[in-house]
Amino acid sequence: PTATATPGPSATLIPVLCGTKDCDNATNPCRSGYICVQAHDGSNYCSSPDFAEACKSNPSYNSCCTAPGVSTSTPTEVVLAKSGPTSTPSAPVSGFISIKSVLMYLAPVGIILLGIIL
């Protein structure tokens, strides 16, 4: 019997996203519209051609894939309408228990005691 070589499965290349590290044109190409650039740290990153220089000097998703200095999220300012006085007067704070709260507690206790005695 003679041995015959069977071909192994062929690898299908999956293009990598913008901002991804370790791209190369042979085995890990960037997705269409992006290029693989070597950053100053020696690593390769997928980048938009427009931001290649910014990506080389400071590789990150923001510098490689978005306009340098532009945030990917837009902050929204919320202004709340105010009505009435600008400050609310508050009751004086005291460390003592008020007479009213003592009476509210003692009244039911007194009634129960009177019922027991009588």
PDB file of C-alpha atoms in Angstrom:
ATOM      1  CA  PRO A   1       0.000   0.000   0.000  1.00  0.00           C
ATOM      2  CA  THR A   2       1.194   3.471  -0.784  1.00  0.00           C
ATOM      3  CA  ALA A   3       0.427   6.511   1.337  1.00  0.00           C
ATOM      4  CA  THR A   4      -1.210   9.428  -0.372  1.00  0.00           C
ATOM      5  CA  ALA A   5      -1.228  12.930   1.063  1.00  0.00           C
ATOM      6  CA  THR A   6      -4.638  14.401   1.612  1.00  0.00           C
ATOM      7  CA  PRO A   7      -4.867  18.144   1.425  1.00  0.00           C
ATOM      8  CA  GLY A   8      -5.748  19.860   4.706  1.00  0.00           C
ATOM      9  CA  PRO A   9      -8.423  22.465   5.084  1.00  0.00           C
ATOM     10  CA  SER A  10      -7.541  25.784   3.523  1.00  0.00           C
ATOM     11  CA  ALA A  11      -7.590  28.823   5.753  1.00  0.00           C
ATOM     12  CA  THR A  12     -10.130  31.467   4.893  1.00  0.00           C
ATOM     13  CA  LEU A  13      -8.872  34.967   5.544  1.00  0.00           C
ATOM     14  CA  ILE A  14     -11.169  37.125   7.646  1.00  0.00           C
ATOM     15  CA  PRO A  15     -10.355  40.814   7.197  1.00  0.00           C
ATOM     16  CA  VAL A  16      -9.855  42.622  10.502  1.00  0.00           C
ATOM     17  CA  LEU A  17     -11.562  45.773  11.722  1.00  0.00           C
ATOM     18  CA  CYS A  18     -10.123  49.255  11.869  1.00  0.00           C
ATOM     19  CA  GLY A  19      -8.020  49.818  14.993  1.00  0.00           C
ATOM     20  CA  THR A  20      -7.115  46.125  15.265  1.00  0.00           C
ATOM     21  CA  LYS A  21      -3.524  45.324  16.233  1.00  0.00           C
ATOM     22  CA  ASP A  22      -1.283  42.794  14.433  1.00  0.00           C
ATOM     23  CA  CYS A  23      -2.584  43.168  10.918  1.00  0.00           C
ATOM     24  CA  ASP A  24      -0.500  42.202   7.898  1.00  0.00           C
ATOM     25  CA  ASN A  25      -1.351  42.101   4.235  1.00  0.00           C
ATOM     26  CA  ALA A  26      -0.653  38.360   3.831  1.00  0.00           C
ATOM     27  CA  THR A  27      -2.457  36.609   6.712  1.00  0.00           C
ATOM     28  CA  ASN A  28      -4.455  39.296   8.585  1.00  0.00           C
ATOM     29  CA  PRO A  29      -5.452  41.934   6.043  1.00  0.00           C
ATOM     30  CA  CYS A  30      -7.539  44.945   7.018  1.00  0.00           C
ATOM     31  CA  ARG A  31     -11.118  45.277   5.843  1.00  0.00           C
ATOM     32  CA  SER A  32     -11.790  47.011   2.568  1.00  0.00           C
ATOM     33  CA  GLY A  33     -11.057  50.737   2.708  1.00  0.00           C
ATOM     34  CA  TYR A  34      -8.455  50.456   5.499  1.00  0.00           C
ATOM     35  CA  ILE A  35      -4.693  49.993   5.394  1.00  0.00           C
ATOM     36  CA  CYS A  36      -2.212  48.210   7.654  1.00  0.00           C
ATOM     37  CA  VAL A  37       0.302  50.722   9.058  1.00  0.00           C
ATOM     38  CA  GLN A  38       3.298  50.187  11.301  1.00  0.00           C
ATOM     39  CA  ALA A  39       3.100  52.388  14.393  1.00  0.00           C
ATOM     40  CA  HIS A  40       6.128  53.923  16.094  1.00  0.00           C
ATOM     41  CA  ASP A  41       5.852  51.214  18.794  1.00  0.00           C
ATOM     42  CA  GLY A  42       6.639  48.568  16.131  1.00  0.00           C
ATOM     43  CA  SER A  43       3.154  47.012  15.971  1.00  0.00           C
ATOM     44  CA  ASN A  44       0.896  47.012  12.936  1.00  0.00           C
ATOM     45  CA  TYR A  45      -2.618  48.509  13.114  1.00  0.00           C
ATOM     46  CA  CYS A  46      -5.508  48.756  10.666  1.00  0.00           C
ATOM     47  CA  SER A  47      -6.136  52.410   9.944  1.00  0.00           C
ATOM     48  CA  SER A  48      -8.122  54.711   7.753  1.00  0.00           C
ATOM     49  CA  PRO A  49      -5.746  56.071   5.080  1.00  0.00           C
ATOM     50  CA  ASP A  50      -6.697  59.627   6.120  1.00  0.00           C
ATOM     51  CA  PHE A  51      -5.493  59.067   9.702  1.00  0.00           C
ATOM     52  CA  ALA A  52      -2.404  56.904   9.059  1.00  0.00           C
ATOM     53  CA  GLU A  53       0.058  59.447  10.495  1.00  0.00           C
ATOM     54  CA  ALA A  54      -1.966  59.966  13.681  1.00  0.00           C
ATOM     55  CA  CYS A  55      -2.293  56.187  14.016  1.00  0.00           C
ATOM     56  CA  LYS A  56       1.473  55.706  13.696  1.00  0.00           C
ATOM     57  CA  SER A  57       2.277  58.185  16.459  1.00  0.00           C
ATOM     58  CA  ASN A  58      -0.460  57.148  18.924  1.00  0.00           C
ATOM     59  CA  PRO A  59      -2.199  53.908  17.912  1.00  0.00           C
ATOM     60  CA  SER A  60      -5.742  53.540  19.231  1.00  0.00           C
ATOM     61  CA  TYR A  61      -9.224  53.172  17.768  1.00  0.00           C
ATOM     62  CA  ASN A  62      -9.796  56.943  18.011  1.00  0.00           C
ATOM     63  CA  SER A  63      -6.538  57.966  16.316  1.00  0.00           C
ATOM     64  CA  CYS A  64      -6.606  55.228  13.631  1.00  0.00           C
ATOM     65  CA  CYS A  65     -10.303  55.219  12.744  1.00  0.00           C
ATOM     66  CA  THR A  66     -11.778  58.645  13.534  1.00  0.00           C
ATOM     67  CA  ALA A  67     -10.700  62.194  12.848  1.00  0.00           C
ATOM     68  CA  PRO A  68      -7.890  63.170  15.251  1.00  0.00           C
ATOM     69  CA  GLY A  69      -9.260  65.257  18.110  1.00  0.00           C
ATOM     70  CA  VAL A  70     -12.871  64.348  17.363  1.00  0.00           C
ATOM     71  CA  SER A  71     -14.776  62.416  19.990  1.00  0.00           C
ATOM     72  CA  THR A  72     -16.895  59.491  18.840  1.00  0.00           C
ATOM     73  CA  SER A  73     -19.720  60.504  21.187  1.00  0.00           C
ATOM     74  CA  THR A  74     -21.455  63.850  21.257  1.00  0.00           C
ATOM     75  CA  PRO A  75     -22.209  65.250  24.716  1.00  0.00           C
ATOM     76  CA  THR A  76     -25.684  66.636  25.186  1.00  0.00           C
ATOM     77  CA  GLU A  77     -26.359  69.561  27.506  1.00  0.00           C
ATOM     78  CA  VAL A  78     -29.523  69.235  29.543  1.00  0.00           C
ATOM     79  CA  VAL A  79     -31.048  72.414  30.962  1.00  0.00           C
ATOM     80  CA  LEU A  80     -33.712  71.923  33.610  1.00  0.00           C
ATOM     81  CA  ALA A  81     -36.398  74.570  34.056  1.00  0.00           C
ATOM     82  CA  LYS A  82     -36.745  75.962  37.567  1.00  0.00           C
ATOM     83  CA  SER A  83     -39.915  77.388  39.052  1.00  0.00           C
ATOM     84  CA  GLY A  84     -40.470  79.090  42.365  1.00  0.00           C
ATOM     85  CA  PRO A  85     -37.791  80.306  44.746  1.00  0.00           C
ATOM     86  CA  THR A  86     -34.189  79.360  44.078  1.00  0.00           C
ATOM     87  CA  SER A  87     -33.741  77.951  47.580  1.00  0.00           C
ATOM     88  CA  THR A  88     -36.139  75.957  49.711  1.00  0.00           C
ATOM     89  CA  PRO A  89     -36.364  76.952  53.368  1.00  0.00           C
ATOM     90  CA  SER A  90     -35.858  74.014  55.634  1.00  0.00           C
ATOM     91  CA  ALA A  91     -37.045  73.360  59.164  1.00  0.00           C
ATOM     92  CA  PRO A  92     -34.452  73.785  61.891  1.00  0.00           C
ATOM     93  CA  VAL A  93     -32.701  70.549  62.695  1.00  0.00           C
ATOM     94  CA  SER A  94     -32.581  69.609  66.339  1.00  0.00           C
ATOM     95  CA  GLY A  95     -31.008  66.747  68.218  1.00  0.00           C
ATOM     96  CA  PHE A  96     -33.937  66.614  70.674  1.00  0.00           C
ATOM     97  CA  ILE A  97     -37.125  64.596  70.363  1.00  0.00           C
ATOM     98  CA  SER A  98     -40.152  66.852  70.046  1.00  0.00           C
ATOM     99  CA  ILE A  99     -42.924  66.762  72.641  1.00  0.00           C
ATOM    100  CA  LYS A 100     -45.451  65.877  69.976  1.00  0.00           C
ATOM    101  CA  SER A 101     -43.552  62.699  68.996  1.00  0.00           C
ATOM    102  CA  VAL A 102     -43.269  61.672  72.688  1.00  0.00           C
ATOM    103  CA  LEU A 103     -47.017  62.149  73.196  1.00  0.00           C
ATOM    104  CA  MET A 104     -47.800  60.201  70.015  1.00  0.00           C
ATOM    105  CA  TYR A 105     -45.809  57.283  71.437  1.00  0.00           C
ATOM    106  CA  LEU A 106     -47.055  57.471  75.027  1.00  0.00           C
ATOM    107  CA  ALA A 107     -50.790  57.884  74.245  1.00  0.00           C
ATOM    108  CA  PRO A 108     -51.343  54.288  73.032  1.00  0.00           C
ATOM    109  CA  VAL A 109     -49.137  52.919  75.809  1.00  0.00           C
ATOM    110  CA  GLY A 110     -51.169  54.871  78.397  1.00  0.00           C
ATOM    111  CA  ILE A 111     -54.443  53.563  76.990  1.00  0.00           C
ATOM    112  CA  ILE A 112     -53.196  49.984  77.159  1.00  0.00           C
ATOM    113  CA  LEU A 113     -52.031  50.461  80.759  1.00  0.00           C
ATOM    114  CA  LEU A 114     -55.377  51.974  81.777  1.00  0.00           C
ATOM    115  CA  GLY A 115     -57.164  48.993  80.249  1.00  0.00           C
ATOM    116  CA  ILE A 116     -54.996  46.601  82.257  1.00  0.00           C
ATOM    117  CA  ILE A 117     -55.444  48.477  85.539  1.00  0.00           C
ATOM    118  CA  LEU A 118     -59.197  48.918  85.236  1.00  0.00           C
TER     119      LEU A 118
END
